[in-house]
Coordinates of C-alpha atoms in Angstrom, one line a residue:
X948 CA 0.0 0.0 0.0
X949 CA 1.0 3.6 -0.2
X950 CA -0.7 4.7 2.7
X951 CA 1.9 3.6 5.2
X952 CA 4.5 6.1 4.9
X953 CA 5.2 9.7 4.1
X954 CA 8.4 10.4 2.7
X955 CA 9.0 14.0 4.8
X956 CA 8.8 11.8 7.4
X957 CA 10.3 8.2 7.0
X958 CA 12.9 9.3 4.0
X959 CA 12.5 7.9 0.1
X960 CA 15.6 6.9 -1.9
X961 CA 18.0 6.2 0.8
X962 CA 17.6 10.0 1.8
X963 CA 16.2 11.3 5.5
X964 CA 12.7 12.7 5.7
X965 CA 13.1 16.3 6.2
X966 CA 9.3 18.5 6.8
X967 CA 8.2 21.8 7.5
X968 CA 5.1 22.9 8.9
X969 CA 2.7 25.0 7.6
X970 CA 0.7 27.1 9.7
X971 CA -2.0 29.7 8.3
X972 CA -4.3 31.8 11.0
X973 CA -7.0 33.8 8.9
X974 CA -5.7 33.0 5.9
X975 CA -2.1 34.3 6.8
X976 CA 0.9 32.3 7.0
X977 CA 1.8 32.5 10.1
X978 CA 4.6 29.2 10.2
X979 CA 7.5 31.9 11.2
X980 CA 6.2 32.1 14.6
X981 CA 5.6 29.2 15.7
X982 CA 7.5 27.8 18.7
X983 CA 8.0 24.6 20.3
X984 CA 6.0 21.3 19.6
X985 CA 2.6 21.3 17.7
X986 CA 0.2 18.5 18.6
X987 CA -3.2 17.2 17.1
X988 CA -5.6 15.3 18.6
X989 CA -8.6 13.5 16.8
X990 CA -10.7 10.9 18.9
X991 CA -13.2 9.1 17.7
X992 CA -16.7 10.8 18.2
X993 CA -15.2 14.0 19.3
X994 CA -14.0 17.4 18.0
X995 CA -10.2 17.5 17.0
X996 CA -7.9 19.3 18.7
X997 CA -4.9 21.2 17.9
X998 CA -2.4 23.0 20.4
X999 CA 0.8 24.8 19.5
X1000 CA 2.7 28.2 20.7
X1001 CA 3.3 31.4 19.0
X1002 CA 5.9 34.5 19.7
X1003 CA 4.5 37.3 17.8
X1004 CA 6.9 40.0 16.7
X1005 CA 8.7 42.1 19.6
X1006 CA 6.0 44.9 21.1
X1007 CA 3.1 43.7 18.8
X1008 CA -0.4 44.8 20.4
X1009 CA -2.5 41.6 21.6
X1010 CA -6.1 42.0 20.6
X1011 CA -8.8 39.3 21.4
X1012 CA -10.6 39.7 18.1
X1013 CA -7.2 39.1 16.5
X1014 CA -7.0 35.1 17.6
X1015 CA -10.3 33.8 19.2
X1016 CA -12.6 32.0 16.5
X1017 CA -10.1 32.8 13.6
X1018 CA -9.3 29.8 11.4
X1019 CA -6.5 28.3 11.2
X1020 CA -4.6 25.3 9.3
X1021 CA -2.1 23.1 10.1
X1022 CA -0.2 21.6 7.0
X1023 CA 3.1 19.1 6.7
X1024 CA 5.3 19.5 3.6
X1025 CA 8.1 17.7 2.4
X1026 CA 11.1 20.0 2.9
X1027 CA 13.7 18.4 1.2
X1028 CA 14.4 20.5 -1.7
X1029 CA 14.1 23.4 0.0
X1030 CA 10.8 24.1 -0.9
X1031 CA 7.6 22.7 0.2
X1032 CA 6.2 20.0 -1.8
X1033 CA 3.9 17.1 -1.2
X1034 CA 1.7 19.2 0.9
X1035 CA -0.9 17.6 3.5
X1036 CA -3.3 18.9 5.5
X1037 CA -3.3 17.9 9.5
X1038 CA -5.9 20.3 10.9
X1039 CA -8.5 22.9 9.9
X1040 CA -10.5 24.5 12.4
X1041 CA -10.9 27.7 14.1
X1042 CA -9.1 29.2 17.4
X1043 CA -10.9 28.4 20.7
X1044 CA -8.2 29.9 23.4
X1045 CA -5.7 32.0 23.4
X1046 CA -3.3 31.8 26.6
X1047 CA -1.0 34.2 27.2
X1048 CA 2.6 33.7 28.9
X1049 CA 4.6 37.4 29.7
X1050 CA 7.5 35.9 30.7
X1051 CA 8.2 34.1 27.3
X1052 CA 5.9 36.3 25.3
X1053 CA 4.3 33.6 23.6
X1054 CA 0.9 33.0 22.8
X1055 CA -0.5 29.3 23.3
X1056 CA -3.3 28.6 20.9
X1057 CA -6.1 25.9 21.6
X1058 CA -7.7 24.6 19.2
X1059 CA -10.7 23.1 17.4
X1060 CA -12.1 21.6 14.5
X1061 CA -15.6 23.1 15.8
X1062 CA -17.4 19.4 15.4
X1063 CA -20.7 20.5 17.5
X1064 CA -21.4 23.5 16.2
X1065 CA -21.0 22.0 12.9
X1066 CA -23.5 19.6 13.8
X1067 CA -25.6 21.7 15.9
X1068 CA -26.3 23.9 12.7
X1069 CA -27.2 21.0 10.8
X1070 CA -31.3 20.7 10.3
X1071 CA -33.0 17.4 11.2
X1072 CA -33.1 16.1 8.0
X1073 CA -29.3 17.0 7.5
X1074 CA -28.8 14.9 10.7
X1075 CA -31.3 11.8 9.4
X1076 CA -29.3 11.8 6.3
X1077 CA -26.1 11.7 7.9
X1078 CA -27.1 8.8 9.9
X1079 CA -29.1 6.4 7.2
X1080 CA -29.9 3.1 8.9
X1081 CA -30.2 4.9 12.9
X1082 CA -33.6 4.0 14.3
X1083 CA -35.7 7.1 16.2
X1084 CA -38.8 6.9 18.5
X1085 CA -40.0 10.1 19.8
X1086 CA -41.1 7.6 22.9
X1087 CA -38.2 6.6 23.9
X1088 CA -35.6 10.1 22.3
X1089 CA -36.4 13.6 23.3
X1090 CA -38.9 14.6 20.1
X1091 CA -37.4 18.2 20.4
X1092 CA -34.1 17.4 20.7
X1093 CA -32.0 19.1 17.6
X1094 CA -28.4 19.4 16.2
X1095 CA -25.7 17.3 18.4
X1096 CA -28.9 16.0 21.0
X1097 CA -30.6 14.4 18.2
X1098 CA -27.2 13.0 16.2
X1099 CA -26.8 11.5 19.7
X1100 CA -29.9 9.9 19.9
X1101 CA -29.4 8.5 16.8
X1102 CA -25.9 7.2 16.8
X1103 CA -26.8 5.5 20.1
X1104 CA -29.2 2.9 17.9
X1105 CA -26.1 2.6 15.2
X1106 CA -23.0 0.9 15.1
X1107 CA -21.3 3.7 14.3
X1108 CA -18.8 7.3 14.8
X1109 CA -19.4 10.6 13.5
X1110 CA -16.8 13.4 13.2
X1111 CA -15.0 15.8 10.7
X1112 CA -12.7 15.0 8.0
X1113 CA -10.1 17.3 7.6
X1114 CA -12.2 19.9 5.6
X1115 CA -14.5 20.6 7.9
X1116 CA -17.2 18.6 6.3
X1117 CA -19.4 15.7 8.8
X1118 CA -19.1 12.1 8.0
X1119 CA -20.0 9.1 8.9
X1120 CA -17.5 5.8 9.8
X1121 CA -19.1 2.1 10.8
X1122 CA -17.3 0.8 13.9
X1123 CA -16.8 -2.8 11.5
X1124 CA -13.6 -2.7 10.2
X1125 CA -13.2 -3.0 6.4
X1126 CA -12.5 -6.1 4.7
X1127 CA -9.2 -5.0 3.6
X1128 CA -7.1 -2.6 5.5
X1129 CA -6.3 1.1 4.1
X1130 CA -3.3 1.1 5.4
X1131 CA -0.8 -1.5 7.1
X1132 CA 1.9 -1.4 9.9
X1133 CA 4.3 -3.8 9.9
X1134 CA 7.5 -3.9 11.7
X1135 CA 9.2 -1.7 9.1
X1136 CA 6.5 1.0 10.6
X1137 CA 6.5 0.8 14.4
X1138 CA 8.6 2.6 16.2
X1139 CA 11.1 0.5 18.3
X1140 CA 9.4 0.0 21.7
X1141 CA 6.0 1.8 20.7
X1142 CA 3.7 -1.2 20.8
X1143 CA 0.9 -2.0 22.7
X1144 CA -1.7 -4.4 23.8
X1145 CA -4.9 -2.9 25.8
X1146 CA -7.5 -5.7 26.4
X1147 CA -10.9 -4.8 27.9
X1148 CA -12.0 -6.2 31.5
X1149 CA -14.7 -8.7 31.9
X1150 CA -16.6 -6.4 34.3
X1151 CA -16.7 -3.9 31.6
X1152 CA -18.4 -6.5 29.0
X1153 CA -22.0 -6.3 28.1
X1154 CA -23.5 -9.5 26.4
X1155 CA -27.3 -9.3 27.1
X1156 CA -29.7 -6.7 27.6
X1157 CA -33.0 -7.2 28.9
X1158 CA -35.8 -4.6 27.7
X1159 CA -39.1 -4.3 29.4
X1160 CA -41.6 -2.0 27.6
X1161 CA -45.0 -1.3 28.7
X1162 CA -48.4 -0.3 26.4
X1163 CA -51.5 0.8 27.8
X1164 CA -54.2 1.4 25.0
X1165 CA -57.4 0.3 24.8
X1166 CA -59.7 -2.0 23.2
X1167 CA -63.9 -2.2 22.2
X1168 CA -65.8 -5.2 23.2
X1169 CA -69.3 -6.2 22.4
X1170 CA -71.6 -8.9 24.0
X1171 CA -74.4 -10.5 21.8
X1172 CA -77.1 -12.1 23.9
X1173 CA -79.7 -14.0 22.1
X1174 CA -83.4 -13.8 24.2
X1175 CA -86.4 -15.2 23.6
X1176 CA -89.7 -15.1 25.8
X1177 CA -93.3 -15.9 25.4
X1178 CA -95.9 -15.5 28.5
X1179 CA -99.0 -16.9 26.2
X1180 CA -99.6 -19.6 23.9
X1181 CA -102.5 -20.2 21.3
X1182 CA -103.7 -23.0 23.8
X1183 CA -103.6 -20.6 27.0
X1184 CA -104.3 -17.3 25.6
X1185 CA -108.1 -18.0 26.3
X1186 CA -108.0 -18.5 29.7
X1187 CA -105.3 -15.2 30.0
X1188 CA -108.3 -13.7 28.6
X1189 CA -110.6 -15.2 30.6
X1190 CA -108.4 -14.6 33.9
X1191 CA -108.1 -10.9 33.0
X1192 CA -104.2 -10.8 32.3
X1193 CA -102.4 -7.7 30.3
X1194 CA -101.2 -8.3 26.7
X1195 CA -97.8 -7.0 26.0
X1196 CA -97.1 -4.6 23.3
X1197 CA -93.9 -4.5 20.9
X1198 CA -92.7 -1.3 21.9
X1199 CA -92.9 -2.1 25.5
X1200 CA -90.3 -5.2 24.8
X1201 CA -88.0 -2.3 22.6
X1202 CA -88.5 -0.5 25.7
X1203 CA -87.5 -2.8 28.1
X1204 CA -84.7 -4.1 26.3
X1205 CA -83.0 -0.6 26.0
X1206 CA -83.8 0.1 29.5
X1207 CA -81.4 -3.2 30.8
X1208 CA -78.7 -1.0 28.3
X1209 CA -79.0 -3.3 25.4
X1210 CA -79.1 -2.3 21.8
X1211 CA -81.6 -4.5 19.7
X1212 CA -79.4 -6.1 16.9
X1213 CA -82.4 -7.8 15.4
X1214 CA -86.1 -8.9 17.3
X1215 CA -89.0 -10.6 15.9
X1216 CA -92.5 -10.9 17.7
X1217 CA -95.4 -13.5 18.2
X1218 CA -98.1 -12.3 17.1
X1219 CA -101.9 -12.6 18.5
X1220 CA -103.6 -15.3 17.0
X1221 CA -105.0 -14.1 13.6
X1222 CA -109.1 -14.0 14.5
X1223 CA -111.0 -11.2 15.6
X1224 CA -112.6 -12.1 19.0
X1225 CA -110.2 -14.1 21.7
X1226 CA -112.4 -15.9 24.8
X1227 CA -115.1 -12.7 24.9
X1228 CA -112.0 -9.8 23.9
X1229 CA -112.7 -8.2 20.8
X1230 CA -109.3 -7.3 18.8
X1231 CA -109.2 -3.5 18.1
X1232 CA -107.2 -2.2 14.6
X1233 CA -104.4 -0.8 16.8
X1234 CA -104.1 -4.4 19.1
X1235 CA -101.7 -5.4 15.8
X1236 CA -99.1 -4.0 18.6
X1237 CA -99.6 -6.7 20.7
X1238 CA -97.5 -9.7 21.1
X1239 CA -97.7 -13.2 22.6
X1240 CA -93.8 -12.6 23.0
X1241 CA -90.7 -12.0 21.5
X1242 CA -87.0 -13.5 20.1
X1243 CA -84.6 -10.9 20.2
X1244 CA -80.7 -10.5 19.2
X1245 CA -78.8 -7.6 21.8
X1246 CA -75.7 -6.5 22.1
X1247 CA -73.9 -4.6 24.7
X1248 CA -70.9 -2.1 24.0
X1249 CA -68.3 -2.0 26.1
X1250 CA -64.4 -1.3 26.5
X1251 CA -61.4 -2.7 28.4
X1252 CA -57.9 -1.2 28.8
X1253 CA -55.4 -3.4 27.7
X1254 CA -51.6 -3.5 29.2
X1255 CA -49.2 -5.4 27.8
X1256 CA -45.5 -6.0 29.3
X1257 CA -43.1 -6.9 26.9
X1258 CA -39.9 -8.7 27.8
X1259 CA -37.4 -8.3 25.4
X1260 CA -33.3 -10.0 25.8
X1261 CA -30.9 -9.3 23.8
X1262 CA -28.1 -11.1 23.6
X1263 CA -25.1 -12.4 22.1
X1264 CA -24.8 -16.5 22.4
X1265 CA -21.0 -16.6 21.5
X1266 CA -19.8 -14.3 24.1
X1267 CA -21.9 -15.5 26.8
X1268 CA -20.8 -18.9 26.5
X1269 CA -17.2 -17.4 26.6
X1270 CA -17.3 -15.1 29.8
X1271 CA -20.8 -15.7 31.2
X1272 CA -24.0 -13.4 31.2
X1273 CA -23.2 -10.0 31.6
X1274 CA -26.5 -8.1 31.8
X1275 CA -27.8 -4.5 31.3
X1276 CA -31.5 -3.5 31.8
X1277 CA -33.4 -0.5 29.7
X1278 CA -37.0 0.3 29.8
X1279 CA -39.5 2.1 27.7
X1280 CA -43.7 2.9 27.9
X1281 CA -46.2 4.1 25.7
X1282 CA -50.0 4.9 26.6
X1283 CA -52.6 5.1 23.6
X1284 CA -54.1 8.3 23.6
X1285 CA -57.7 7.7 23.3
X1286 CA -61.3 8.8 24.7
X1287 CA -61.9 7.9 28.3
X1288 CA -63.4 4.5 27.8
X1289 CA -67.2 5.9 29.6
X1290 CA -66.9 8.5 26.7
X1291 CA -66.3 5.9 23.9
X1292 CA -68.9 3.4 25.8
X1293 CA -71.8 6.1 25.5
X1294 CA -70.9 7.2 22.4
X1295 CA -71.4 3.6 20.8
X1296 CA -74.3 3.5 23.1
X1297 CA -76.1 6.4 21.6
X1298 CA -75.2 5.9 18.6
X1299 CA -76.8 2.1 18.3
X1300 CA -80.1 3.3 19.7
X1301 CA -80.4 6.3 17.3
X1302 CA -80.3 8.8 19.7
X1303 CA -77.3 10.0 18.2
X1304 CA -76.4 10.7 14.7
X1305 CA -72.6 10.7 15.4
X1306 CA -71.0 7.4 14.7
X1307 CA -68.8 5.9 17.2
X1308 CA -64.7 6.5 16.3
X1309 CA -64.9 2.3 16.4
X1310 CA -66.7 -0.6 17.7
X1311 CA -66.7 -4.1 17.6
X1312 CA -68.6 -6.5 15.4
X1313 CA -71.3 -8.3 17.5
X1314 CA -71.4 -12.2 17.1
X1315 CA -74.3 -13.7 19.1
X1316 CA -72.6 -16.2 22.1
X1317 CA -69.5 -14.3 22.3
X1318 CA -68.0 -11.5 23.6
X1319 CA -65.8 -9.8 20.8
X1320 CA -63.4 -7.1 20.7
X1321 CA -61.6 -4.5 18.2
X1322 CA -58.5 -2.5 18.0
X1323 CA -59.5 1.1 18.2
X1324 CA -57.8 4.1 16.3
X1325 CA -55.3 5.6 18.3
X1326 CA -53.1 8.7 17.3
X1327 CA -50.5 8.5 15.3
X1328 CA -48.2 9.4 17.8
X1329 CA -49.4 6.5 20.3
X1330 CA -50.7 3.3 18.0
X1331 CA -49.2 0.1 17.2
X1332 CA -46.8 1.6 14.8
X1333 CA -45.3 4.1 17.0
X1334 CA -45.2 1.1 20.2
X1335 CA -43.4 -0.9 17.4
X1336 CA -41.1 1.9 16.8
X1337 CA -40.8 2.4 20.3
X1338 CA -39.6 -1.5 20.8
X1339 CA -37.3 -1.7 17.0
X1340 CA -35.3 1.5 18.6
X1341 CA -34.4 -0.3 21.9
X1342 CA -33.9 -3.8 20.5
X1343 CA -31.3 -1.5 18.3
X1344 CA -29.9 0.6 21.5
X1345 CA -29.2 -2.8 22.9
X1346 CA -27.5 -4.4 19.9
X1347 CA -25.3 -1.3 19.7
X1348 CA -24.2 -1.3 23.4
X1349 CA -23.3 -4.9 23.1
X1350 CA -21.5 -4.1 20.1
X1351 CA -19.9 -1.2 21.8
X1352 CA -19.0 -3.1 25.0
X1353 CA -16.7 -5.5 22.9
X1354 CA -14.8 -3.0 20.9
X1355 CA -13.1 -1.6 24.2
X1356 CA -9.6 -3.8 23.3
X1357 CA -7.0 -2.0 21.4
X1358 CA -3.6 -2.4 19.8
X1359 CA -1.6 1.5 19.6
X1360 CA 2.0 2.2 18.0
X1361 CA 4.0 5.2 17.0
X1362 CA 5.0 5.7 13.7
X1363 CA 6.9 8.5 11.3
X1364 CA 4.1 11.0 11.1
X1365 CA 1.6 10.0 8.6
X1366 CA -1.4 12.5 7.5
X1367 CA -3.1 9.6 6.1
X1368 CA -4.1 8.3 9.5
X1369 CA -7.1 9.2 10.0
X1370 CA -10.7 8.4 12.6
X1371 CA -12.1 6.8 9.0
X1372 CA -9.5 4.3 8.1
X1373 CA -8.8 0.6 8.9
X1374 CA -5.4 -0.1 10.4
X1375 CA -3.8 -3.4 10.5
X1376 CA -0.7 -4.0 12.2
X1377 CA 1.7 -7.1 11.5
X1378 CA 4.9 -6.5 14.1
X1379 CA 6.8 -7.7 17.3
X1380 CA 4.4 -10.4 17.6
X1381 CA 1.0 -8.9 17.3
X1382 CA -1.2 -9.3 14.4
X1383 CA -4.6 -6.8 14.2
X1384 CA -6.8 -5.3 12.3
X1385 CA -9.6 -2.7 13.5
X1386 CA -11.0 0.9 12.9
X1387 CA -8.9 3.8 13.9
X1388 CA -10.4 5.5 17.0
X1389 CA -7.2 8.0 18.1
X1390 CA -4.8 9.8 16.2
X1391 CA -2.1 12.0 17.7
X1392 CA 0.4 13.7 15.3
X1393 CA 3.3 15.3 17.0
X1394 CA 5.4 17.9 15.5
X1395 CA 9.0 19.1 17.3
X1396 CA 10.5 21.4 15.2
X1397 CA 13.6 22.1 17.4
X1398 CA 14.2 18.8 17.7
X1399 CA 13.2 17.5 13.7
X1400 CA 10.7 14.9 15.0
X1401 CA 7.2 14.1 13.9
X1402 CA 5.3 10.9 14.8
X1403 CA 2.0 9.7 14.7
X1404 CA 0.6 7.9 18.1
X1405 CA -2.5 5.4 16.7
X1406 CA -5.0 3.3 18.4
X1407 CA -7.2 1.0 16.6
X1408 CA -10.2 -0.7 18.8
X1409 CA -10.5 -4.8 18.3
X1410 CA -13.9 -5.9 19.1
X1411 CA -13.3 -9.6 20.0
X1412 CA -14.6 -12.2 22.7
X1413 CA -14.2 -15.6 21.3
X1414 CA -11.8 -15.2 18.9
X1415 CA -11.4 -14.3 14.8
X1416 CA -13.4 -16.4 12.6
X1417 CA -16.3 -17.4 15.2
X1418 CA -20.1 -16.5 14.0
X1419 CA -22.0 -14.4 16.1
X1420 CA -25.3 -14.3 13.8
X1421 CA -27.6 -11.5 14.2
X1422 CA -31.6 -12.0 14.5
X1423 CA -33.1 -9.0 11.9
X1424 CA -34.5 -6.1 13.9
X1425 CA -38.7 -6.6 13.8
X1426 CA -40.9 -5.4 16.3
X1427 CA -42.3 -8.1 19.1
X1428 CA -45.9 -9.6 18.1
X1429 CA -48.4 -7.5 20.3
X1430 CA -51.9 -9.1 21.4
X1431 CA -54.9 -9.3 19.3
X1432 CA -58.7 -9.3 20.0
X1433 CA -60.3 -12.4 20.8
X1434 CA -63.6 -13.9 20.8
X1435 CA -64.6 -15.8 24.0
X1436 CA -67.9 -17.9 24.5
X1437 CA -70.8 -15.8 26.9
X1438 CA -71.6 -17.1 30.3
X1439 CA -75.0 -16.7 31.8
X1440 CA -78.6 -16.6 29.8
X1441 CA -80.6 -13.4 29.8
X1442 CA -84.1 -13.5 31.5
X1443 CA -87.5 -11.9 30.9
X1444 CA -90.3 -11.5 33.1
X1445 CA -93.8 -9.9 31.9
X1446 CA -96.1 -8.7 35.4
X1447 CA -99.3 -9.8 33.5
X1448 CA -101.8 -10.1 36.3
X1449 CA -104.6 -7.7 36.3
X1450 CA -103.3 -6.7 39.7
X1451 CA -99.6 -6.7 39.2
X1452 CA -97.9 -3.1 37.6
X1453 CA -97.5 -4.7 33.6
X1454 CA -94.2 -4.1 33.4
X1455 CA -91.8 -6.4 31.3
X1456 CA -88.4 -6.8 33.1
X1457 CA -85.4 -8.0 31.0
X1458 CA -81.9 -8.9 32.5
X1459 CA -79.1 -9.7 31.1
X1460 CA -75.8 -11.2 32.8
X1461 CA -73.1 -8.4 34.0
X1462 CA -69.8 -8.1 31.7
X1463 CA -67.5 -10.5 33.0
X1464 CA -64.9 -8.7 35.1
X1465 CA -62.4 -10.5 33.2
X1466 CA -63.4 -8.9 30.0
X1467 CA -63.6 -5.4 31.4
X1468 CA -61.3 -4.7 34.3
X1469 CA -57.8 -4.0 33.5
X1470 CA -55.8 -7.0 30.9
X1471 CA -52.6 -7.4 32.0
X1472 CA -51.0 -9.6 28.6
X1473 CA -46.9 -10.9 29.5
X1474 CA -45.3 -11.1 26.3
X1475 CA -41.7 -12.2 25.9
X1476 CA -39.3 -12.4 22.3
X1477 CA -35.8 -12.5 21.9
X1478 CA -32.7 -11.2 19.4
X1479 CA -29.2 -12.1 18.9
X1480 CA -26.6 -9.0 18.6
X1481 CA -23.6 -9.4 16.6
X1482 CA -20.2 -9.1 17.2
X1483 CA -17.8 -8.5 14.1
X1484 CA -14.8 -10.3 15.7
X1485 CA -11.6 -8.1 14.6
X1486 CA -8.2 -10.4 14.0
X1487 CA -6.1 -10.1 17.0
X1488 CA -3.9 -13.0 17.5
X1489 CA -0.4 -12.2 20.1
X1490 CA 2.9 -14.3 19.8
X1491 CA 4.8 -13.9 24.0

């Protein structure tokens, strides 16, 4: 590769590497000033920084506006001609803070590559498109959160850094290390004694994480009683006749129906006998209102809240068999936002008699003998979608931590300063002993001009647990089945009693069983599912 070294640095054609740096501040080359060692600092997910010391002319004037927030650029150059050539650029950024020293009059400049306000003046959408693949709930992320809040959010459901390249500009860099490595170390690289091995502690391992969510929403029911009651016969309606007893009349069985909170699906009535005179009663031409009895077909309206727990573990087989269960726990809720259930009850109530001409936001479809139910309509922000959202962006918080928690080994070296290290390349390393390979996460470049030296400090992170080539197959990110309506079987049998007697009040009385409490109080549903996370298992193999 050609990545590996910089010939100001490490020397081409048997000749020594001699550099110059290159320091403009507001567009003003500034390099003559500079004093003492320059360092720069990138780490992954954070701003870069830059510090180095400058001597301005004997009795200039220090002025605030002068340094703070100017930019500033920090370039290497192959010096070996005597001119700069093979120009690369270290650092771009701004100036954040200016220390003063009177003894040495020197001015030591902090600096920064400005990464969250660069963010922070990104729209959402900016953000969204920077981060394709990031899952977001407004349940379980601040809604309002904006600039480097939401990018946060976002990156903690994704395997993944953000930061600045080296011209200001956001990008985006999977924690996976590539297939093939952009640039690679081998002995000929590392600096004599600059190796290292860190490895991560167990205690510091996460392998499973255990997700409870709770939804709350609720659901329409309906009870479909079939009745049917006759008090007379065509052999005994004589003697009622006879005996003085009340006929009963089709309205009064509508009424009495309603009046034990029914709605009539569907009733048919038995009608008097068809001749005009009954024992010594004359049938009038309004008597056609009178029945013998009636079959009827009711329903009752009704709604339940629902709460269902979901249990949800995460976890990644391979590494738990390796080191044991290591466990994290993370919660998340969601109510529906709906009608109180006495306002949706009435309202299909209401409606079903025809005392109202609004229709009911939902109801469920009456089947006689059973009690059914119905998914109502929830708001966007609080229905089955969004709780699935809700549960896909913590399954995907989890995976990532796991992820995370595995990538905390690293293998660092020193090298001849090389500007193409960089937060977005893969590094492998192949010397005294230690073979890697792994995504750059620190970069330190260190320039001494008094002294001629410039190296590059490196880490790469290795995510490993059970070593290079084993599987850790990952279960596709889908949201947990939720409950569904069901349809149980009625208990009880409705009852109808006419007061027929010529003394009694001729009132028709119809009951019908109470709603099971089981079908209306509070539904607690457990519901459990479970994911694999993977682990891309980085090369790492050490020769003592």
């Amino acid at each position: 590769m050609a990545d590996e070294t910089y010939s100001a640095t490490s020397g081409a054609a048997g000749a020594a590497g001699v550099w110059t740096a290159i320091v403009t501040i507001a567009g003003v080359d500034r390099s003559s000033i500079v004093v003492g060692e320059i360092r720069i600092e990138a780490d992954e997910s954070s701003a870069r920084i830059a510090e180095l010391t400058v001597r301005p002319p004997a009795a200039s004037v220090f002025s605030v506006p002068d340094w703070v927030g100017k930019t500033i650029t920090i370039d290497i150059a192959n010096n070996a001609s005597g001119t700069p050539a093979d120009i690369r650029r270290l650092f771009s950024g701004l100036i954040d803070t200016p220390a003063l020293d009177f003894d040495l009059k020197t001015i030591h400049l902090r600096c920064t590559d400005n990464l969250q306000a660069v963010i922070d003046a990104l729209d959402n959408a900016a953000i969204d498109t920077l981060t394709p693949g990031a899952s977001f709930s407004p349940a379980i992320f601040d809604p309002a959160a904006i600039g480097w809040g939401r990018l946060q959010d976002r990156l903690s459901t994704l395997p993944a850094a953000v930061d600045l390249d080296l011209a200001g500009a956001p990008r985006l860099t999977a924690w996976a290390a590539k297939v093939s490595a952009d640039i690679a170390f081998t002995d000929a690289h590392i600096l004599d004694g600059s190796l290292s091995v860190s490895l991560s502690s167990r205690h510091q391992l996460v392998n499973q994480v255990v997700i409870t969510f709770a939804y709350r929403f609720p659901r329409v029911k309906a009870d479909r009683y079939g009745i049917a009651y006759d008090y007379v016969s065509d052999a005994t309606i004589s003697q009622h006749v006879i005996d003085g007893n009340r006929f009963l009349r089709r309205d009064t069985c509508d009424a009495a129906i309603k009046a034990a909170g029914g709605t009539i699906e569907s009733i048919t009535y038995t009608p008097l006998p068809n001749v005009p005179v009954i024992g010594s009663w004359v049938q009038g031409p309004d008597d056609y209102q009178l029945c013998m009895g009636f079959s009827a077909s009711v329903s009752f309206d009704f709604a339940q809240q629902i709460q269902e727990t979901h249990t949800i573990t995460v976890s990644t087989p391979g590494s738990i068999a390796a080191v044991g269960t290591l466990a994290e726990r993370i919660s998340g809720a969601m109510e529906g936002v709906y009608p109180q259930i006495q306002t949706a009850e009435q309202s299909i109530l209401l409606y079903s008699n025809a005392i109202s001409g609004i229709p009911p936001m939902d109801s469920a479809t009456p089947v006689q003998g059973f009690t059914t139910a119905a998914n109502v309509t929830l708001t966007t922000e609080t229905d089955r979608t969004a709780a699935n959202a809700a549960m896909t962006t913590l399954i995907d918080v989890a995976k990532t931590r796991i992820h995370g928690a595995h990538r905390r080994n690293s293998v660092s070296g020193r090298v001849p300063l090389n500007p193409a290290l960089d937060l977005n390349k893969t590094v492998s390393v192949a010397a005294a002993g230690v073979a890697a390979k792994g995504k750059c996460v620190r970069v330190v470049h260190t320039l001494s001009p008094q002294s001629g030296e410039a190296v590059s400090d490196f880490s790469i992170a290795i995510c490993s647990v059970a070593g290079t080539g084993v599987s850790h197959p990952e279960t596709p990110t889908t949201a947990p089945t939720g409950s569904l309506p069901a349809t149980t079987p009625l208990l009880g049998t409705p009852t109808a009693v006419f007061n027929d007697g010529p003394a009694e009040d001729h009132k028709l009385i119809v009951t019908f069983p109470g709603v099971e409490a089981v079908e209306r109080n509070l539904a607690q549903v457990a519901l459990s599912a479970s994911y694999d996370a993977t682990i891309p298992e980085d090369p790492l193999t050490i020769t003592l």
